[in-house]
């Protein structure tokens, strides 16, 4: 294996690429991100609409999630001056490209959730916790 070393960090190119991918996958694989992308797949939503639809998420956590998605270029945030200000979130074209994979993951989870629940229970019921 040919490993080139970066002078500035001492890390191989392969390691740097893996770290960059891990960072992106941790963002798009986050459960709140998946919920928000799924909700925005049908069109723009106000913050309050997202909050109601997601359910058990704190205001702070939803704010962190949509800001991270905006930072990553997956969501746009539009503020309409009013009292109180109206804030809408919408998927960008890159964000929209996540709709299919997120839908597939959701379908997979729905299809296999009973199997996974049974497996977890069987594992937990074993002597010594597995």
mmCIF file of N, CA and C in Angstrom, residues 33-113:
data_model
loop_
_atom_site.group_PDB
_atom_site.id
_atom_site.type_symbol
_atom_site.label_atom_id
_atom_site.label_comp_id
_atom_site.label_asym_id
_atom_site.label_seq_id
_atom_site.Cartn_x
_atom_site.Cartn_y
_atom_site.Cartn_z
ATOM 1 N N UNK A 33 -31.131 14.576 12.201
ATOM 2 C CA UNK A 33 -30.929 14.970 10.810
ATOM 3 C C UNK A 33 -31.847 14.174 9.896
ATOM 4 N N UNK A 34 -31.938 12.878 10.132
ATOM 5 C CA UNK A 34 -32.792 12.023 9.302
ATOM 6 C C UNK A 34 -34.249 12.466 9.406
ATOM 7 N N UNK A 35 -34.709 12.773 10.621
ATOM 8 C CA UNK A 35 -36.083 13.261 10.791
ATOM 9 C C UNK A 35 -36.299 14.578 10.045
ATOM 10 N N UNK A 36 -35.371 15.508 10.203
ATOM 11 C CA UNK A 36 -35.527 16.827 9.585
ATOM 12 C C UNK A 36 -35.499 16.716 8.058
ATOM 13 N N UNK A 37 -34.566 15.944 7.521
ATOM 14 C CA UNK A 37 -34.514 15.764 6.062
ATOM 15 C C UNK A 37 -35.819 15.130 5.573
ATOM 16 N N UNK A 38 -36.299 14.134 6.297
ATOM 17 C CA UNK A 38 -37.564 13.502 5.916
ATOM 18 C C UNK A 38 -38.718 14.488 5.910
ATOM 19 N N UNK A 39 -38.787 15.332 6.925
ATOM 20 C CA UNK A 39 -39.871 16.320 6.996
ATOM 21 C C UNK A 39 -39.759 17.374 5.907
ATOM 22 N N UNK A 40 -38.536 17.799 5.620
ATOM 23 C CA UNK A 40 -38.341 18.828 4.601
ATOM 24 C C UNK A 40 -38.435 18.266 3.181
ATOM 25 N N UNK A 41 -38.496 16.942 3.067
ATOM 26 C CA UNK A 41 -38.587 16.342 1.730
ATOM 27 C C UNK A 41 -39.898 16.708 1.029
ATOM 28 N N UNK A 42 -40.898 17.128 1.800
ATOM 29 C CA UNK A 42 -42.184 17.507 1.207
ATOM 30 C C UNK A 42 -42.289 19.009 0.949
ATOM 31 N N UNK A 43 -41.238 19.749 1.297
ATOM 32 C CA UNK A 43 -41.232 21.187 1.045
ATOM 33 C C UNK A 43 -40.800 21.971 2.262
ATOM 34 N N UNK A 44 -40.700 23.292 2.111
ATOM 35 C CA UNK A 44 -40.240 24.153 3.206
ATOM 36 C C UNK A 44 -41.150 24.038 4.428
ATOM 37 N N UNK A 45 -40.530 24.186 5.595
ATOM 38 C CA UNK A 45 -41.271 24.133 6.864
ATOM 39 C C UNK A 45 -40.769 25.244 7.776
ATOM 40 N N UNK A 46 -41.681 25.749 8.575
ATOM 41 C CA UNK A 46 -41.311 26.689 9.627
ATOM 42 C C UNK A 46 -40.680 25.903 10.767
ATOM 43 N N UNK A 47 -39.887 26.602 11.573
ATOM 44 C CA UNK A 47 -39.235 25.962 12.712
ATOM 45 C C UNK A 47 -40.270 25.283 13.606
ATOM 46 N N UNK A 48 -41.368 25.998 13.881
ATOM 47 C CA UNK A 48 -42.401 25.451 14.771
ATOM 48 C C UNK A 48 -43.045 24.191 14.179
ATOM 49 N N UNK A 49 -43.190 24.128 12.857
ATOM 50 C CA UNK A 49 -43.737 22.931 12.205
ATOM 51 C C UNK A 49 -42.787 21.749 12.388
ATOM 52 N N UNK A 50 -41.495 22.022 12.209
ATOM 53 C CA UNK A 50 -40.501 20.962 12.411
ATOM 54 C C UNK A 50 -40.548 20.462 13.850
ATOM 55 N N UNK A 51 -40.606 21.390 14.783
ATOM 56 C CA UNK A 51 -40.616 21.032 16.213
ATOM 57 C C UNK A 51 -41.812 20.143 16.540
ATOM 58 N N UNK A 52 -42.994 20.523 16.069
ATOM 59 C CA UNK A 52 -44.196 19.715 16.334
ATOM 60 C C UNK A 52 -44.102 18.331 15.692
ATOM 61 N N UNK A 53 -43.610 18.293 14.460
ATOM 62 C CA UNK A 53 -43.583 17.033 13.725
ATOM 63 C C UNK A 53 -42.516 16.068 14.240
ATOM 64 N N UNK A 54 -41.367 16.580 14.652
ATOM 65 C CA UNK A 54 -40.294 15.712 15.140
ATOM 66 C C UNK A 54 -40.667 15.105 16.484
ATOM 67 N N UNK A 55 -41.356 15.863 17.311
ATOM 68 C CA UNK A 55 -41.779 15.312 18.600
ATOM 69 C C UNK A 55 -40.776 15.553 19.704
ATOM 70 N N UNK A 56 -40.234 14.479 20.272
ATOM 71 C CA UNK A 56 -39.424 14.626 21.494
ATOM 72 C C UNK A 56 -38.016 15.165 21.237
ATOM 73 N N UNK A 57 -37.948 16.384 20.756
ATOM 74 C CA UNK A 57 -36.659 17.050 20.555
ATOM 75 C C UNK A 57 -36.743 18.400 21.244
ATOM 76 N N UNK A 58 -35.670 18.773 21.902
ATOM 77 C CA UNK A 58 -35.668 20.077 22.564
ATOM 78 C C UNK A 58 -35.502 21.178 21.512
ATOM 79 N N UNK A 59 -35.927 22.363 21.864
ATOM 80 C CA UNK A 59 -35.774 23.529 20.997
ATOM 81 C C UNK A 59 -34.295 23.699 20.647
ATOM 82 N N UNK A 60 -33.450 23.549 21.649
ATOM 83 C CA UNK A 60 -31.996 23.707 21.461
ATOM 84 C C UNK A 60 -31.448 22.667 20.479
ATOM 85 N N UNK A 61 -31.849 21.414 20.636
ATOM 86 C CA UNK A 61 -31.333 20.349 19.775
ATOM 87 C C UNK A 61 -31.790 20.538 18.332
ATOM 88 N N UNK A 62 -33.030 20.971 18.145
ATOM 89 C CA UNK A 62 -33.513 21.228 16.791
ATOM 90 C C UNK A 62 -32.752 22.405 16.182
ATOM 91 N N UNK A 63 -32.500 23.427 16.972
ATOM 92 C CA UNK A 63 -31.717 24.573 16.497
ATOM 93 C C UNK A 63 -30.323 24.133 16.076
ATOM 94 N N UNK A 64 -29.675 23.323 16.895
ATOM 95 C CA UNK A 64 -28.337 22.816 16.570
ATOM 96 C C UNK A 64 -28.378 22.001 15.274
ATOM 97 N N UNK A 65 -29.401 21.178 15.128
ATOM 98 C CA UNK A 65 -29.515 20.319 13.950
ATOM 99 C C UNK A 65 -29.705 21.127 12.678
ATOM 100 N N UNK A 66 -30.653 22.068 12.673
ATOM 101 C CA UNK A 66 -30.891 22.831 11.443
ATOM 102 C C UNK A 66 -29.721 23.764 11.125
ATOM 103 N N UNK A 67 -29.058 24.287 12.153
ATOM 104 C CA UNK A 67 -27.880 25.132 11.897
ATOM 105 C C UNK A 67 -26.742 24.314 11.296
ATOM 106 N N UNK A 68 -26.557 23.096 11.786
ATOM 107 C CA UNK A 68 -25.510 22.228 11.224
ATOM 108 C C UNK A 68 -25.838 21.871 9.779
ATOM 109 N N UNK A 69 -27.106 21.599 9.498
ATOM 110 C CA UNK A 69 -27.514 21.296 8.123
ATOM 111 C C UNK A 69 -27.330 22.507 7.214
ATOM 112 N N UNK A 70 -27.603 23.688 7.758
ATOM 113 C CA UNK A 70 -27.393 24.916 6.987
ATOM 114 C C UNK A 70 -25.899 25.119 6.735
ATOM 115 N N UNK A 71 -25.097 24.910 7.748
ATOM 116 C CA UNK A 71 -23.635 25.061 7.625
ATOM 117 C C UNK A 71 -23.082 24.119 6.569
ATOM 118 N N UNK A 72 -23.625 22.909 6.523
ATOM 119 C CA UNK A 72 -23.160 21.897 5.569
ATOM 120 C C UNK A 72 -23.734 22.089 4.169
ATOM 121 N N UNK A 73 -24.585 23.100 3.995
ATOM 122 C CA UNK A 73 -25.141 23.381 2.679
ATOM 123 C C UNK A 73 -26.273 22.459 2.278
ATOM 124 N N UNK A 74 -26.923 21.828 3.263
ATOM 125 C CA UNK A 74 -28.015 20.905 2.981
ATOM 126 C C UNK A 74 -29.380 21.555 3.153
ATOM 127 N N UNK A 75 -29.419 22.658 3.891
ATOM 128 C CA UNK A 75 -30.665 23.362 4.196
ATOM 129 C C UNK A 75 -30.428 24.857 4.045
ATOM 130 N N UNK A 76 -31.451 25.548 3.547
ATOM 131 C CA UNK A 76 -31.409 27.010 3.557
ATOM 132 C C UNK A 76 -32.375 27.512 4.616
ATOM 133 N N UNK A 77 -32.033 28.644 5.186
ATOM 134 C CA UNK A 77 -32.856 29.271 6.226
ATOM 135 C C UNK A 77 -33.273 30.636 5.694
ATOM 136 N N UNK A 78 -34.572 30.883 5.667
ATOM 137 C CA UNK A 78 -35.090 32.156 5.178
ATOM 138 C C UNK A 78 -35.870 32.831 6.299
ATOM 139 N N UNK A 79 -35.476 34.049 6.621
ATOM 140 C CA UNK A 79 -36.160 34.823 7.655
ATOM 141 C C UNK A 79 -37.025 35.871 6.977
ATOM 142 N N UNK A 80 -38.315 35.851 7.294
ATOM 143 C CA UNK A 80 -39.253 36.842 6.787
ATOM 144 C C UNK A 80 -39.552 37.814 7.916
ATOM 145 N N UNK A 81 -39.270 39.111 7.702
ATOM 146 C CA UNK A 81 -39.511 40.074 8.777
ATOM 147 C C UNK A 81 -41.000 40.176 9.100
ATOM 148 N N UNK A 82 -41.320 39.852 10.296
ATOM 149 C CA UNK A 82 -42.684 39.979 10.810
ATOM 150 C C UNK A 82 -42.573 39.933 12.319
ATOM 151 N N UNK A 83 -43.684 40.051 12.994
ATOM 152 C CA UNK A 83 -43.668 39.969 14.456
ATOM 153 C C UNK A 83 -44.550 38.801 14.862
ATOM 154 N N UNK A 84 -44.013 37.712 15.391
ATOM 155 C CA UNK A 84 -42.576 37.416 15.477
ATOM 156 C C UNK A 84 -42.023 37.080 14.091
ATOM 157 N N UNK A 85 -40.689 37.111 13.941
ATOM 158 C CA UNK A 85 -40.107 36.796 12.631
ATOM 159 C C UNK A 85 -40.468 35.375 12.203
ATOM 160 N N UNK A 86 -40.725 35.215 10.916
ATOM 161 C CA UNK A 86 -41.023 33.893 10.364
ATOM 162 C C UNK A 86 -39.715 33.307 9.826
ATOM 163 N N UNK A 87 -39.397 32.090 10.246
ATOM 164 C CA UNK A 87 -38.186 31.418 9.790
ATOM 165 C C UNK A 87 -38.590 30.114 9.114
ATOM 166 N N UNK A 88 -38.201 29.978 7.849
ATOM 167 C CA UNK A 88 -38.502 28.777 7.076
ATOM 168 C C UNK A 88 -37.209 28.056 6.719
ATOM 169 N N UNK A 89 -37.287 26.742 6.701
ATOM 170 C CA UNK A 89 -36.153 25.899 6.316
ATOM 171 C C UNK A 89 -36.549 25.088 5.098
ATOM 172 N N UNK A 90 -35.583 24.922 4.187
ATOM 173 C CA UNK A 90 -35.844 24.181 2.961
ATOM 174 C C UNK A 90 -34.570 23.443 2.551
ATOM 175 N N UNK A 91 -34.734 22.255 1.990
ATOM 176 C CA UNK A 91 -33.585 21.507 1.504
ATOM 177 C C UNK A 91 -32.995 22.187 0.275
ATOM 178 N N UNK A 92 -31.674 22.215 0.210
ATOM 179 C CA UNK A 92 -30.989 22.660 -1.001
ATOM 180 C C UNK A 92 -31.013 21.498 -1.996
ATOM 181 N N UNK A 93 -30.472 21.698 -3.177
ATOM 182 C CA UNK A 93 -30.405 20.604 -4.151
ATOM 183 C C UNK A 93 -29.586 19.437 -3.594
ATOM 184 N N UNK A 94 -28.489 19.747 -2.909
ATOM 185 C CA UNK A 94 -27.687 18.673 -2.305
ATOM 186 C C UNK A 94 -28.478 17.998 -1.185
ATOM 187 N N UNK A 95 -29.191 18.775 -0.397
ATOM 188 C CA UNK A 95 -30.047 18.211 0.644
ATOM 189 C C UNK A 95 -31.123 17.313 0.066
ATOM 190 N N UNK A 96 -31.704 17.730 -1.057
ATOM 191 C CA UNK A 96 -32.735 16.920 -1.714
ATOM 192 C C UNK A 96 -32.171 15.585 -2.192
ATOM 193 N N UNK A 97 -30.877 15.556 -2.497
ATOM 194 C CA UNK A 97 -30.271 14.295 -2.939
ATOM 195 C C UNK A 97 -30.203 13.274 -1.815
ATOM 196 N N UNK A 98 -30.452 13.700 -0.585
ATOM 197 C CA UNK A 98 -30.501 12.775 0.559
ATOM 198 C C UNK A 98 -31.863 12.110 0.719
ATOM 199 N N UNK A 99 -32.884 12.606 0.048
ATOM 200 C CA UNK A 99 -34.243 12.087 0.242
ATOM 201 C C UNK A 99 -34.317 10.593 -0.065
ATOM 202 N N UNK A 100 -33.758 10.165 -1.176
ATOM 203 C CA UNK A 100 -33.834 8.744 -1.550
ATOM 204 C C UNK A 100 -33.102 7.862 -0.531
ATOM 205 N N UNK A 101 -31.835 8.155 -0.195
ATOM 206 C CA UNK A 101 -31.177 7.295 0.791
ATOM 207 C C UNK A 101 -31.864 7.301 2.160
ATOM 208 N N UNK A 102 -32.345 8.461 2.596
ATOM 209 C CA UNK A 102 -33.042 8.532 3.884
ATOM 210 C C UNK A 102 -34.332 7.718 3.831
ATOM 211 N N UNK A 103 -35.053 7.804 2.727
ATOM 212 C CA UNK A 103 -36.280 7.017 2.569
ATOM 213 C C UNK A 103 -35.979 5.526 2.586
ATOM 214 N N UNK A 104 -34.890 5.130 1.937
ATOM 215 C CA UNK A 104 -34.507 3.722 1.922
ATOM 216 C C UNK A 104 -34.125 3.239 3.320
ATOM 217 N N UNK A 105 -33.389 4.053 4.058
ATOM 218 C CA UNK A 105 -33.038 3.682 5.442
ATOM 219 C C UNK A 105 -34.279 3.565 6.310
ATOM 220 N N UNK A 106 -35.204 4.485 6.136
ATOM 221 C CA UNK A 106 -36.444 4.445 6.894
ATOM 222 C C UNK A 106 -37.244 3.188 6.566
ATOM 223 N N UNK A 107 -37.332 2.847 5.289
ATOM 224 C CA UNK A 107 -38.051 1.636 4.881
ATOM 225 C C UNK A 107 -37.379 0.391 5.444
ATOM 226 N N UNK A 108 -36.046 0.366 5.412
ATOM 227 C CA UNK A 108 -35.300 -0.772 5.954
ATOM 228 C C UNK A 108 -35.566 -0.912 7.455
ATOM 229 N N UNK A 109 -35.500 0.213 8.176
ATOM 230 C CA UNK A 109 -35.726 0.184 9.624
ATOM 231 C C UNK A 109 -37.139 -0.290 9.950
ATOM 232 N N UNK A 110 -38.116 0.175 9.181
ATOM 233 C CA UNK A 110 -39.504 -0.241 9.391
ATOM 234 C C UNK A 110 -39.659 -1.737 9.142
ATOM 235 N N UNK A 111 -39.049 -2.221 8.075
ATOM 236 C CA UNK A 111 -39.148 -3.630 7.711
ATOM 237 C C UNK A 111 -38.505 -4.544 8.759
ATOM 238 N N UNK A 112 -37.420 -4.100 9.368
ATOM 239 C CA UNK A 112 -36.639 -4.961 10.263
ATOM 240 C C UNK A 112 -36.750 -4.626 11.747
ATOM 241 N N UNK A 113 -37.591 -3.670 12.103
ATOM 242 C CA UNK A 113 -37.627 -3.243 13.509
ATOM 243 C C UNK A 113 -38.069 -4.349 14.455
#
